[in-house]
GROMACS .gro file of C-alpha atoms in nm:
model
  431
    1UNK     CA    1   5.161  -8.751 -12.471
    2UNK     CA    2   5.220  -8.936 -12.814
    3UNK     CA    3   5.069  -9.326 -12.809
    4UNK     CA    4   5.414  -9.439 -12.935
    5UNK     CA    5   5.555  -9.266 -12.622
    6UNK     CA    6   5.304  -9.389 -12.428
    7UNK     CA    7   5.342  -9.767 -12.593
    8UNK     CA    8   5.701  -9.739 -12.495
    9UNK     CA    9   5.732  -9.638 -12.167
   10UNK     CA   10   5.501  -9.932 -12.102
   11UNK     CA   11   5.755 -10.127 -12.300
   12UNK     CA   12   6.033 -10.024 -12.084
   13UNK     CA   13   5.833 -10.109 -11.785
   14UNK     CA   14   5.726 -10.487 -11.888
   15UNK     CA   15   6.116 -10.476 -11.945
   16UNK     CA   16   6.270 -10.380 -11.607
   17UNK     CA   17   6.011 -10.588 -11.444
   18UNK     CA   18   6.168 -10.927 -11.680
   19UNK     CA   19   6.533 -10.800 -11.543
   20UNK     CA   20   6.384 -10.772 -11.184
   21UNK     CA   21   6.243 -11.145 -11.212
   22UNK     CA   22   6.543 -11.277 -11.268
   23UNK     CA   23   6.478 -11.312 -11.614
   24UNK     CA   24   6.786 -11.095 -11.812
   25UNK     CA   25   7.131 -11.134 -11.839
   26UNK     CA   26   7.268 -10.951 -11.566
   27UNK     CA   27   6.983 -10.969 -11.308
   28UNK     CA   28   7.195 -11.049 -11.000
   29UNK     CA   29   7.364 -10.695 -11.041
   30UNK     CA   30   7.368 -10.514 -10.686
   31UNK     CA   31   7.347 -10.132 -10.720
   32UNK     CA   32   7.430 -10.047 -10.356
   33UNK     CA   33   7.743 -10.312 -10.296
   34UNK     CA   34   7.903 -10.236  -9.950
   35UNK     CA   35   8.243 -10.109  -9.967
   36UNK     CA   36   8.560 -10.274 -10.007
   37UNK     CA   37   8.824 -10.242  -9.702
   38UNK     CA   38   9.030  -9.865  -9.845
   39UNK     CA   39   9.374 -10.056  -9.787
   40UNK     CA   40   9.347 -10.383 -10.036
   41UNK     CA   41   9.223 -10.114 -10.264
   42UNK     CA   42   9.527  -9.899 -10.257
   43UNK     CA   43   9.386  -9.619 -10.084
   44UNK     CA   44   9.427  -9.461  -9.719
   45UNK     CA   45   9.155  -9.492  -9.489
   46UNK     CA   46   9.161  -9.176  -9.350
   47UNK     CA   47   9.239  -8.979  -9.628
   48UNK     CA   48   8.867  -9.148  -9.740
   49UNK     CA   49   8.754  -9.029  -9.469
   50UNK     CA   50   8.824  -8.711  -9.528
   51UNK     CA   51   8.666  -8.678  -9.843
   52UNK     CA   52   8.292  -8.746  -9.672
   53UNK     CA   53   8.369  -8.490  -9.375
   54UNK     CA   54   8.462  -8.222  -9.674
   55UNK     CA   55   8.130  -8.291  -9.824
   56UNK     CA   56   7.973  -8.293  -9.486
   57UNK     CA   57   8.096  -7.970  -9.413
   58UNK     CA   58   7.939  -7.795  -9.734
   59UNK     CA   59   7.604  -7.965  -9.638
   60UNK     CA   60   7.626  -7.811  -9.338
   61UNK     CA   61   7.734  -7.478  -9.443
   62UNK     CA   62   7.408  -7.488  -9.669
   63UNK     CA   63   7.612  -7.443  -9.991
   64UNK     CA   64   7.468  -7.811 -10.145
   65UNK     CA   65   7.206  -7.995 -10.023
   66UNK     CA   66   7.359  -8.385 -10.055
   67UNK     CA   67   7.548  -8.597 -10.294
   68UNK     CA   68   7.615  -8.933 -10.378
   69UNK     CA   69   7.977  -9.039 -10.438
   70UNK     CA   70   8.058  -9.335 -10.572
   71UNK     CA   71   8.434  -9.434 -10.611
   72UNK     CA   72   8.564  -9.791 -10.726
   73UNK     CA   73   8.891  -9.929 -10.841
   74UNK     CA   74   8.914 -10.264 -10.986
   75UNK     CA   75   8.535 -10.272 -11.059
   76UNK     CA   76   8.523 -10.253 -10.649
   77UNK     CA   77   8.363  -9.972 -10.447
   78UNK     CA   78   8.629  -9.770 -10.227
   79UNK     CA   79   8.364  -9.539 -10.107
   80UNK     CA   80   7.984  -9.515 -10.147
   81UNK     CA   81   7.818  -9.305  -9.942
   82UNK     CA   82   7.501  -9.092  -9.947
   83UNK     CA   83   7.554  -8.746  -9.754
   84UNK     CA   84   7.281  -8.479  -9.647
   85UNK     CA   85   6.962  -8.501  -9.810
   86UNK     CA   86   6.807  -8.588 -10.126
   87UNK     CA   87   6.468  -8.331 -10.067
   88UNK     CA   88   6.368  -8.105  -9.783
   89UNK     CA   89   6.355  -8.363  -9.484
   90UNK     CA   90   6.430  -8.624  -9.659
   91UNK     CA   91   6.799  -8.817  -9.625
   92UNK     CA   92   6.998  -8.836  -9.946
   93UNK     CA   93   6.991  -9.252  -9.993
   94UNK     CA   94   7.278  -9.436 -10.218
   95UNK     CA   95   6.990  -9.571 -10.424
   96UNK     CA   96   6.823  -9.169 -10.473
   97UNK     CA   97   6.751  -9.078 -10.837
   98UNK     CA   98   6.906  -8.778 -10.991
   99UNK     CA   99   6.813  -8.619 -11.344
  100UNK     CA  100   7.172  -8.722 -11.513
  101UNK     CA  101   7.171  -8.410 -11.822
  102UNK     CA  102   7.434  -8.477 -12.047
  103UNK     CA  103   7.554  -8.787 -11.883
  104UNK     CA  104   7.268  -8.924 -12.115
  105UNK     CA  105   7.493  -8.863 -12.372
  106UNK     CA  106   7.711  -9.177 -12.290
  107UNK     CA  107   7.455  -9.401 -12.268
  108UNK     CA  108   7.260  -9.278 -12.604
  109UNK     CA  109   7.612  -9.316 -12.767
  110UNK     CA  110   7.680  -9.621 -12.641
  111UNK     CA  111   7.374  -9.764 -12.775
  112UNK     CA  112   7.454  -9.601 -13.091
  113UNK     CA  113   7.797  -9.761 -13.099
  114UNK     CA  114   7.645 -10.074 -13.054
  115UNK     CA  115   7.479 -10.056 -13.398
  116UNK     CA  116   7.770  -9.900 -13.540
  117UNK     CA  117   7.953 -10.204 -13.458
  118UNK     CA  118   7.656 -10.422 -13.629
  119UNK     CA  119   7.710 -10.222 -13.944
  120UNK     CA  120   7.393  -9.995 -13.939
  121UNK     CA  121   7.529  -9.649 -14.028
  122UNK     CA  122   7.869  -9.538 -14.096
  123UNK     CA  123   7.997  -9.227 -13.888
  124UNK     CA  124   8.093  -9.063 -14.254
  125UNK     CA  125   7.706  -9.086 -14.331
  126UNK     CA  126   7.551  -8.769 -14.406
  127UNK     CA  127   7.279  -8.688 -14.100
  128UNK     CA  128   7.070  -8.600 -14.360
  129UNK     CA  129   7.018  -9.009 -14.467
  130UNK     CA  130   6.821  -9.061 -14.250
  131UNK     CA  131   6.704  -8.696 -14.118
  132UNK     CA  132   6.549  -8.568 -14.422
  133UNK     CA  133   6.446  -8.303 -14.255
  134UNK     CA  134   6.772  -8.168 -14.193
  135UNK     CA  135   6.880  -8.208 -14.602
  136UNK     CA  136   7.026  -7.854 -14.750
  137UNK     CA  137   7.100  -7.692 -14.410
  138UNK     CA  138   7.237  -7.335 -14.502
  139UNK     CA  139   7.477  -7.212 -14.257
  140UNK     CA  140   7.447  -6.810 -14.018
  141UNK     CA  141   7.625  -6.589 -14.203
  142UNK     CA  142   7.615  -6.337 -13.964
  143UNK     CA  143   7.856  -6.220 -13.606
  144UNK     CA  144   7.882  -6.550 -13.337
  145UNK     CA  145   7.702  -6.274 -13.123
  146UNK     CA  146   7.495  -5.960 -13.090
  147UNK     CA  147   7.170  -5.854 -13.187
  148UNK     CA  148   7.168  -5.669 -13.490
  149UNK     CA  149   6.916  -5.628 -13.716
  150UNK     CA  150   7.155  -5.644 -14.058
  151UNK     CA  151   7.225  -6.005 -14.080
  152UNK     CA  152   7.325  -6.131 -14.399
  153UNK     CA  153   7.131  -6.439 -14.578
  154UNK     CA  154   7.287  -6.739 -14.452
  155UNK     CA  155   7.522  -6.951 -14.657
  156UNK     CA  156   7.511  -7.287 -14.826
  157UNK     CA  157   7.694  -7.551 -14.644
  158UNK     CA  158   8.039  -7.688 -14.755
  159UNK     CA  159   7.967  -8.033 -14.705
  160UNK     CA  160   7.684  -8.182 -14.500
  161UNK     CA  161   7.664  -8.252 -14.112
  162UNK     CA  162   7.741  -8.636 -14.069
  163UNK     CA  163   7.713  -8.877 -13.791
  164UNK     CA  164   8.010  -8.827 -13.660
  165UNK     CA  165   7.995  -8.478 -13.656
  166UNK     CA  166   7.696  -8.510 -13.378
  167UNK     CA  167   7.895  -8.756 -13.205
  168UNK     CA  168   8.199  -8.463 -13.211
  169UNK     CA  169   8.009  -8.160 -13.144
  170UNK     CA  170   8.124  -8.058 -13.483
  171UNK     CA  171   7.756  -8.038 -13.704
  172UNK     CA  172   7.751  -7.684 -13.639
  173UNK     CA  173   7.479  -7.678 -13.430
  174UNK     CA  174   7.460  -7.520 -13.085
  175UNK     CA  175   7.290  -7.496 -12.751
  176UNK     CA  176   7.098  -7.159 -12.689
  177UNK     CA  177   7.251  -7.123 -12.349
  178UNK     CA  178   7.590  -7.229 -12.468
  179UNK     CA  179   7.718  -6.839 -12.585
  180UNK     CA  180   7.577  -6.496 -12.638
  181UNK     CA  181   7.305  -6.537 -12.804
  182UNK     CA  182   7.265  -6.422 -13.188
  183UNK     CA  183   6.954  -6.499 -13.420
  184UNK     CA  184   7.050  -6.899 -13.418
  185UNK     CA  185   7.058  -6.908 -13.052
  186UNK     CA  186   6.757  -6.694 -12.963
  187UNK     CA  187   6.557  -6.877 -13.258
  188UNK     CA  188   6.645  -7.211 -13.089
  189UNK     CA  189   6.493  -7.111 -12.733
  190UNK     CA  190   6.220  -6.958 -12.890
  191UNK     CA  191   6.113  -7.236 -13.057
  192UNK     CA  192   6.216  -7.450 -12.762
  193UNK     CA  193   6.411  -7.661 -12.969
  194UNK     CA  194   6.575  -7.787 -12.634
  195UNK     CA  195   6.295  -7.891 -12.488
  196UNK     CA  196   6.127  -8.216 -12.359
  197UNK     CA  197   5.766  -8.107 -12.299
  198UNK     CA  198   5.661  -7.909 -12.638
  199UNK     CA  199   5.727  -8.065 -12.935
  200UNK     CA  200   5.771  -8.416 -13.070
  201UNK     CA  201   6.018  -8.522 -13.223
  202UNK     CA  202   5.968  -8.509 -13.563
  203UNK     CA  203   5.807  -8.125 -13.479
  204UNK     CA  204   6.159  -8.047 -13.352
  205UNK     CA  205   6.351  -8.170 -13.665
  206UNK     CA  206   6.112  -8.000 -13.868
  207UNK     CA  207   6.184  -7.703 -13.721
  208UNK     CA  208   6.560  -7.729 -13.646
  209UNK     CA  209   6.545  -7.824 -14.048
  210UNK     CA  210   6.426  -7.453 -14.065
  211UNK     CA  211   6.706  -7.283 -13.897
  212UNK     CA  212   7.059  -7.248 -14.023
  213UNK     CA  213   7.371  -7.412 -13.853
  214UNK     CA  214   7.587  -7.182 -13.660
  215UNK     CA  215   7.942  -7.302 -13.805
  216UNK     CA  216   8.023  -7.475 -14.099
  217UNK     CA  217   8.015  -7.851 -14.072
  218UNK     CA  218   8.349  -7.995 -13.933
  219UNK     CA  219   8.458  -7.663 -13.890
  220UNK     CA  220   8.432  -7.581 -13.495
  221UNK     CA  221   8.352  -7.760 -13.214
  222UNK     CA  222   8.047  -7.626 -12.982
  223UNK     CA  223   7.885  -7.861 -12.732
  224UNK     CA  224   7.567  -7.853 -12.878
  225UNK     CA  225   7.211  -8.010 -12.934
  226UNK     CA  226   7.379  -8.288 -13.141
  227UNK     CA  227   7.310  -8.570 -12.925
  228UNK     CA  228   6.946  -8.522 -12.938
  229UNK     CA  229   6.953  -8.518 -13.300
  230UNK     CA  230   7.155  -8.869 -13.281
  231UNK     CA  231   6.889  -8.965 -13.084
  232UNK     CA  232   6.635  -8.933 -13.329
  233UNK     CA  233   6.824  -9.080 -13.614
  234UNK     CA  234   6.840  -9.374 -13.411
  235UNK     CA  235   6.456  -9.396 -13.365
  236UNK     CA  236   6.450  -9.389 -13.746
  237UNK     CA  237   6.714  -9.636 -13.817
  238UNK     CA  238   6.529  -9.861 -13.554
  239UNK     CA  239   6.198  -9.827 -13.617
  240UNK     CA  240   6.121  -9.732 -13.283
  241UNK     CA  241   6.141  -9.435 -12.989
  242UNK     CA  242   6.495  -9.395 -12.833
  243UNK     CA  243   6.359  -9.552 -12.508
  244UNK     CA  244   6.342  -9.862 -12.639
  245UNK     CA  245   6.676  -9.822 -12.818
  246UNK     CA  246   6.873  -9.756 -12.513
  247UNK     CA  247   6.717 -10.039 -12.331
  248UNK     CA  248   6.719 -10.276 -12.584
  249UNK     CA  249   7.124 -10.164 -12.655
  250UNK     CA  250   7.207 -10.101 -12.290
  251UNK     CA  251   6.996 -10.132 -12.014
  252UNK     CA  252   6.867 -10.451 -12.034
  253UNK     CA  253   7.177 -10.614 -12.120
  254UNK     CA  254   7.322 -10.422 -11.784
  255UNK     CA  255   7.057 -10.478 -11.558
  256UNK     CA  256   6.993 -10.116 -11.539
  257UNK     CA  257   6.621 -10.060 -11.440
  258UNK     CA  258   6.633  -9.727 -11.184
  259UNK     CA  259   6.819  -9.525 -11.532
  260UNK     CA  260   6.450  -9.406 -11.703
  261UNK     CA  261   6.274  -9.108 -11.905
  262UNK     CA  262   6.033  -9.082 -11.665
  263UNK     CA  263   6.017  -9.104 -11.242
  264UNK     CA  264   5.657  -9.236 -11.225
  265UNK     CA  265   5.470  -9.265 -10.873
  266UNK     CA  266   5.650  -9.532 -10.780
  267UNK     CA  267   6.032  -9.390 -10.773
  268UNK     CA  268   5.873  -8.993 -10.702
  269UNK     CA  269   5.973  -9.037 -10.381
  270UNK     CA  270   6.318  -9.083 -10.474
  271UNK     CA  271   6.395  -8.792 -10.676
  272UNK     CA  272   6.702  -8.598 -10.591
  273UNK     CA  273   6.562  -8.226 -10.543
  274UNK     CA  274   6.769  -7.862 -10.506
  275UNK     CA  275   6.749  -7.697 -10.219
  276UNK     CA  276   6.512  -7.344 -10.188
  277UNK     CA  277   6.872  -7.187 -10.177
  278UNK     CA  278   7.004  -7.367 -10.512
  279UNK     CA  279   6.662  -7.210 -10.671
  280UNK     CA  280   6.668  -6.898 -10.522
  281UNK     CA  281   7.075  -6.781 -10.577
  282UNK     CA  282   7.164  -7.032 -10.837
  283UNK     CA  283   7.169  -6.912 -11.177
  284UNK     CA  284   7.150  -7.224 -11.367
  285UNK     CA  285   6.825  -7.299 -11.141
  286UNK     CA  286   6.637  -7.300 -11.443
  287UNK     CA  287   6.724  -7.649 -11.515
  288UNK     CA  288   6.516  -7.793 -11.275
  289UNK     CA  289   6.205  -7.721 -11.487
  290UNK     CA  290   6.343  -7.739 -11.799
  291UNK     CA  291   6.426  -8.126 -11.705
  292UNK     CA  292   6.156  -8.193 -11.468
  293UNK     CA  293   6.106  -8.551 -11.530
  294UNK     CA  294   5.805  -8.597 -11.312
  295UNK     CA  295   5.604  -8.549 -11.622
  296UNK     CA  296   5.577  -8.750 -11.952
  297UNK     CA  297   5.818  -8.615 -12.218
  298UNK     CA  298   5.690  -8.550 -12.579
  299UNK     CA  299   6.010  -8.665 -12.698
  300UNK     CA  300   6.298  -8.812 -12.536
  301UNK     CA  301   6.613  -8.603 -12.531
  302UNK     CA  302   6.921  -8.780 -12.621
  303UNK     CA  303   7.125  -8.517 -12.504
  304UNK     CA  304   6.990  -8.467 -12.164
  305UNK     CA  305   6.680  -8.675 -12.096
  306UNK     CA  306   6.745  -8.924 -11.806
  307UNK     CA  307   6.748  -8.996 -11.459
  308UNK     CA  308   6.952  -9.230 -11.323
  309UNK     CA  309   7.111  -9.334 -10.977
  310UNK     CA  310   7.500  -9.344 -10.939
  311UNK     CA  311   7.523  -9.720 -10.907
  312UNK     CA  312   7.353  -9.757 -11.242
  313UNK     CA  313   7.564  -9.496 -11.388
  314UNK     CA  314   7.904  -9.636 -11.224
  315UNK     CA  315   7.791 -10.010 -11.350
  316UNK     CA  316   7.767  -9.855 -11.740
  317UNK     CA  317   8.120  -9.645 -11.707
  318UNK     CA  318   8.237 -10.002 -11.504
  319UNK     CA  319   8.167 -10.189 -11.834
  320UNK     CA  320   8.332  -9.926 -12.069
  321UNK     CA  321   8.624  -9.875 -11.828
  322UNK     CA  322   8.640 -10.318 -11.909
  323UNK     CA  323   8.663 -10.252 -12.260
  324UNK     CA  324   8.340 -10.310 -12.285
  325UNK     CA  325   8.187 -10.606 -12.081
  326UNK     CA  326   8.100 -10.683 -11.761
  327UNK     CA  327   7.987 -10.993 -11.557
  328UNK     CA  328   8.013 -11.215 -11.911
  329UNK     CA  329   7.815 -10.954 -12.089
  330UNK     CA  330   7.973 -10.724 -12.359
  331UNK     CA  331   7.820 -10.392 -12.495
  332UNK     CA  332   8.095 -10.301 -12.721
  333UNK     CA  333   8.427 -10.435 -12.832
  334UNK     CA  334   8.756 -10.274 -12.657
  335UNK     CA  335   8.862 -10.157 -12.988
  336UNK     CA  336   8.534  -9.973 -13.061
  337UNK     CA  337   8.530  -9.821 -12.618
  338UNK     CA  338   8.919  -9.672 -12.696
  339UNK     CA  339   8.780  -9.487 -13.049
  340UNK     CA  340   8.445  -9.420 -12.882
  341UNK     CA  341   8.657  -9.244 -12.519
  342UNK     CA  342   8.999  -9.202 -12.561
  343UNK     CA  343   9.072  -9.055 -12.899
  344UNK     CA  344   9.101  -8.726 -12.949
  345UNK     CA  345   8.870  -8.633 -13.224
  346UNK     CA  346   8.960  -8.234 -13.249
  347UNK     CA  347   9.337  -8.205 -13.320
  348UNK     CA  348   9.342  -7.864 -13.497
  349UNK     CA  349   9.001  -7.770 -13.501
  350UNK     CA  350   8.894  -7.408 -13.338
  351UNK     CA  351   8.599  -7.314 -13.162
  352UNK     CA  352   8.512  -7.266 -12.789
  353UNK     CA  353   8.574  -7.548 -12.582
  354UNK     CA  354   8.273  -7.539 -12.326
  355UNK     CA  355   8.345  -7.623 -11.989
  356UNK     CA  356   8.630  -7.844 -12.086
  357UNK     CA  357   8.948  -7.863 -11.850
  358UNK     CA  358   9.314  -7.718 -12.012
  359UNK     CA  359   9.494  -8.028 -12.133
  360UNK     CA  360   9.164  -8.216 -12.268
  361UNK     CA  361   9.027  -8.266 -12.625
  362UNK     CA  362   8.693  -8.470 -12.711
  363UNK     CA  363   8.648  -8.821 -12.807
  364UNK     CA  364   8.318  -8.958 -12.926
  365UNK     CA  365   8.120  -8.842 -12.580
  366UNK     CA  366   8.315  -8.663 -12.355
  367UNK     CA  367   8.654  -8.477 -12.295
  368UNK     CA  368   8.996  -8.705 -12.292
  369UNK     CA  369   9.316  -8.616 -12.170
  370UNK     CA  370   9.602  -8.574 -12.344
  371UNK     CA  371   9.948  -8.595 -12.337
  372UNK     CA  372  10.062  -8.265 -12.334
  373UNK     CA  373   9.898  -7.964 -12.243
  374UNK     CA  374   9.868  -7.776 -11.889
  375UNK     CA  375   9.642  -8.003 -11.644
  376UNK     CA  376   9.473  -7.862 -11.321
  377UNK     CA  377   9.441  -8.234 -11.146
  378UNK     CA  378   9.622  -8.530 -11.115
  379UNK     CA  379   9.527  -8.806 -11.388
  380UNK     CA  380   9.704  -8.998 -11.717
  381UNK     CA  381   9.625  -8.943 -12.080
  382UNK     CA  382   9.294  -9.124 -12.228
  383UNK     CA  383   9.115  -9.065 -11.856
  384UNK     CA  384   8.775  -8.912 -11.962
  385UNK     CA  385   8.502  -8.705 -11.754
  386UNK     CA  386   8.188  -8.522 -11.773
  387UNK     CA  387   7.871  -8.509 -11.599
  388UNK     CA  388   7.564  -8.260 -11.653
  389UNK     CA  389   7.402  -7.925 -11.573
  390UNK     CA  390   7.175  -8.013 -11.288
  391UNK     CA  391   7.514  -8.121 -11.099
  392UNK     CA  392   7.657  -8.477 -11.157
  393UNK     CA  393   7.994  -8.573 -11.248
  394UNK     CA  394   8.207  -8.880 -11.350
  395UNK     CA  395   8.529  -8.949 -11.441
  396UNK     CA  396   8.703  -9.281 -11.583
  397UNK     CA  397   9.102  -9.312 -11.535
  398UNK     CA  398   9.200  -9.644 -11.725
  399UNK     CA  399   9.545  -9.656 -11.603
  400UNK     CA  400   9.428  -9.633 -11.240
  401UNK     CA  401   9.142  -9.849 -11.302
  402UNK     CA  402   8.978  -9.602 -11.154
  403UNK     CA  403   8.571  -9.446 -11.200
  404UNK     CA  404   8.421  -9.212 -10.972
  405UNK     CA  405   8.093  -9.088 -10.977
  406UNK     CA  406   7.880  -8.761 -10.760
  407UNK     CA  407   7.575  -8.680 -10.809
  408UNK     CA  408   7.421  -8.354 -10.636
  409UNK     CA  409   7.215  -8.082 -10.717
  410UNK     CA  410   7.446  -7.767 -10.738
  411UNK     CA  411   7.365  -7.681 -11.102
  412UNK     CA  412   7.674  -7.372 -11.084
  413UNK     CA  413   7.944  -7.547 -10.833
  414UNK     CA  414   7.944  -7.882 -11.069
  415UNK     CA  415   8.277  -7.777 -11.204
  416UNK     CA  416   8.373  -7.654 -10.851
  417UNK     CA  417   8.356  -7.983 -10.708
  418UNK     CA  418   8.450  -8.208 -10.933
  419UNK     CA  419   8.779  -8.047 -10.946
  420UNK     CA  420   8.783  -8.076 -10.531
  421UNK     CA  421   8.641  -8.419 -10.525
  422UNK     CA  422   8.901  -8.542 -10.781
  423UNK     CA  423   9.198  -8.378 -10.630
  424UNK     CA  424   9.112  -8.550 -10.277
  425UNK     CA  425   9.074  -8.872 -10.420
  426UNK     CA  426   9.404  -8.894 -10.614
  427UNK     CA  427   9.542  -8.760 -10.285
  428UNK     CA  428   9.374  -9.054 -10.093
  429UNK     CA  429   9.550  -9.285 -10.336
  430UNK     CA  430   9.831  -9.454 -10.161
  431UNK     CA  431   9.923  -9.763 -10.442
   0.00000   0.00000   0.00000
């Protein structure tokens, strides 16, 4: 493990044990509140109610093992339960740690928002100003797909990637397991480009410097690696490892000390685990060990690094759903939260949108509603979601005031019930 890893996780701890003396901002935060009564909410009761004997049901039926579900309106929680179990005899707790995935992304682009909004880096800024590794990218010349040997050299680059291209998912760059693969893909699991365990992170630029971009720059988006490189330009800009970046930008100032890089001894025994079924019939299983999170990582993944619980996660998307501040602390200005989740940031561009719902673009982090298009579940334009591949999901519905969050560890039935989960709990909605 690096020393500047090692420094900084030590950092982080000194940190969260300041918050927990009483000593930052927003110390008195409670990340298991009881529940508010369902009617001064606007909801019905019963309909509630029926929401934790679904999920009950599906523990039963062995199809997940638990889940968390957190729902609040009004910054209040309607429901927050903990249902089956969090490891193999072991009952799921509200306070049970879950690796997050891409719901990293929203707190790595929050912090990076937060310098944005101190004037560090422009989003037009070429990714290059501060990655020189990733200077004169050429771009794959050859089919999206297949394996053919006759691919031709790649191309020079139109323009270069820029910040807000990683912030977009429109750098050209890719996730291996994202499409079929072709020579970009397969070179960037080969190299494990994706990974937490192998390289540094200046070994990873250094070889993703190596490797052409899939798509032109602002041509397509593809839900990619992007966020990991954002994280690493914002070690450089900083002068220090993205652990410290995101605490310093957002954790600390939140009170947020069970959201961490690392579960050490003391939180092991907290660690939301999948079932021997999930492993053994789920084909997005893989995860598990790709993220394990028990160990040390070489670098820390911007994209997909974290573990967090769902109060800590529901306290962050609290604060944005605010416009930015909660309990007299504020992250970000409301002007800089409705660019950074509600804009649409894609009119008219093509590519494949990954796991994104019909009637959705992407803002800075995540997919937002629109106006028109055909929609599957209830919800108003500017209401944003995502989640991750090990399984959790969260939405944010400004005009209902609404923000739900599930964690569980169904890698393949994420989308599955999200779509359920949300469906009930607009139908439990009664004001």
């Amino acid at each position: 493990m690096p020393h500047t890893v090692k420094r900084s996780l030590r950092t982080g701890l000194l940190a969260f044990g300041l918050l927990a003396a009483g000593l930052g901002p927003s110390a008195a935060f409670d990340p298991a509140p009881a529940p508010v009564e369902a009617g001064q909410a606007g909801f019905d009761a019963a309909r509630l109610k029926a929401i934790g004997d679904f999920v009950r049901r599906d523990i039963a039926a062995g199809k997940i093992p638990g889940m968390v579900l957190l729902v609040m309106r009004d910054g209040k929680p309607v429901m927050f339960d903990a249902f089956g179990e969090r490891a193999p005899g072991s009952p799921m707790q509200r306070d049970s740690l879950h690796r997050i995935a891409s719901t990293t992304k929203m707190f790595v682009t929050t912090a990076a928002l937060r310098l944005y909004e101190q004037g560090r880096f422009k989003l037009t800024d070429p990714v290059a100003t501060y990655l020189p590794e990733l200077k004169d990218l050429k771009v794959f010349a050859g089919a999206e797909s297949g394996t053919g040997t006759d691919v031709p050299p790649p191309e020079a680059a139109k323009r270069p990637p820029t910040v807000g291209d990683l912030m977009r998912h429109t750098a050209g760059l890719t996730y291996w397991w994202i499409g079929p693969l072709n020579a970009v893909r397969r070179n960037q699991r080969e190299q494990d480009l994706e990974g937490l365990y192998s390289l540094t992170g200046e070994e990873m630029l250094a070889k993703l410097g190596q490797q052409p971009l899939l798509y032109q720059p602002g041509s397509t988006f593809e839900y990619s690696i992007a966020t990991d490189v954002l994280g690493h330009l914002l070690e450089r800009i900083e002068g220090k490892p993205l652990d410290r970046v995101v605490s310093e930008q957002v954790l600390q100032p939140l009170g947020l000390t069970d959201t961490v890089w690392q579960v050490d001894e003391a939180r092991a025994d907290r660690l939301a685990e999948p079932s021997q079924a999930t492993l053994a019939k789920d084909p997005l299983a893989w995860v598990y060990g790709w993220l394990d999170l028990r160990k040390p990582p070489k670098r820390f993944s911007g994209g997909a690094g974290l573990a967090s619980t769902a109060g800590d996660v529901g306290r962050l998307l609290q604060t944005l759903a605010n416009g930015g501040e909660i309990d007299g602390v504020r992250l970000l200005s409301p002007k800089t939260v409705r660019f950074m989740l509600h804009s649409d940031q894609l009119a008219g561009l093509r590519g494949p949108r990954n796991n994104v719902e019909d009637g959705y673009g992407w803002s800075l982090v995540n997919p937002v509603r629109l106006a028109t298009g055909a929609h599957t579940t209830p919800g108003a334009p500017g209401d944003v979601y995502w989640g991750g591949i090990t399984g959790p999901r969260y939405m944010v519905d400004p005009t209902e005031r609404l923000v739900v969050v599930a964690m569980f560890q169904a890698p393949s039935l994420r989308g599955h019930y999200y779509s359920l989960l949300r469906q009930m709990i607009y139908g439990a909605m009664i004001k």
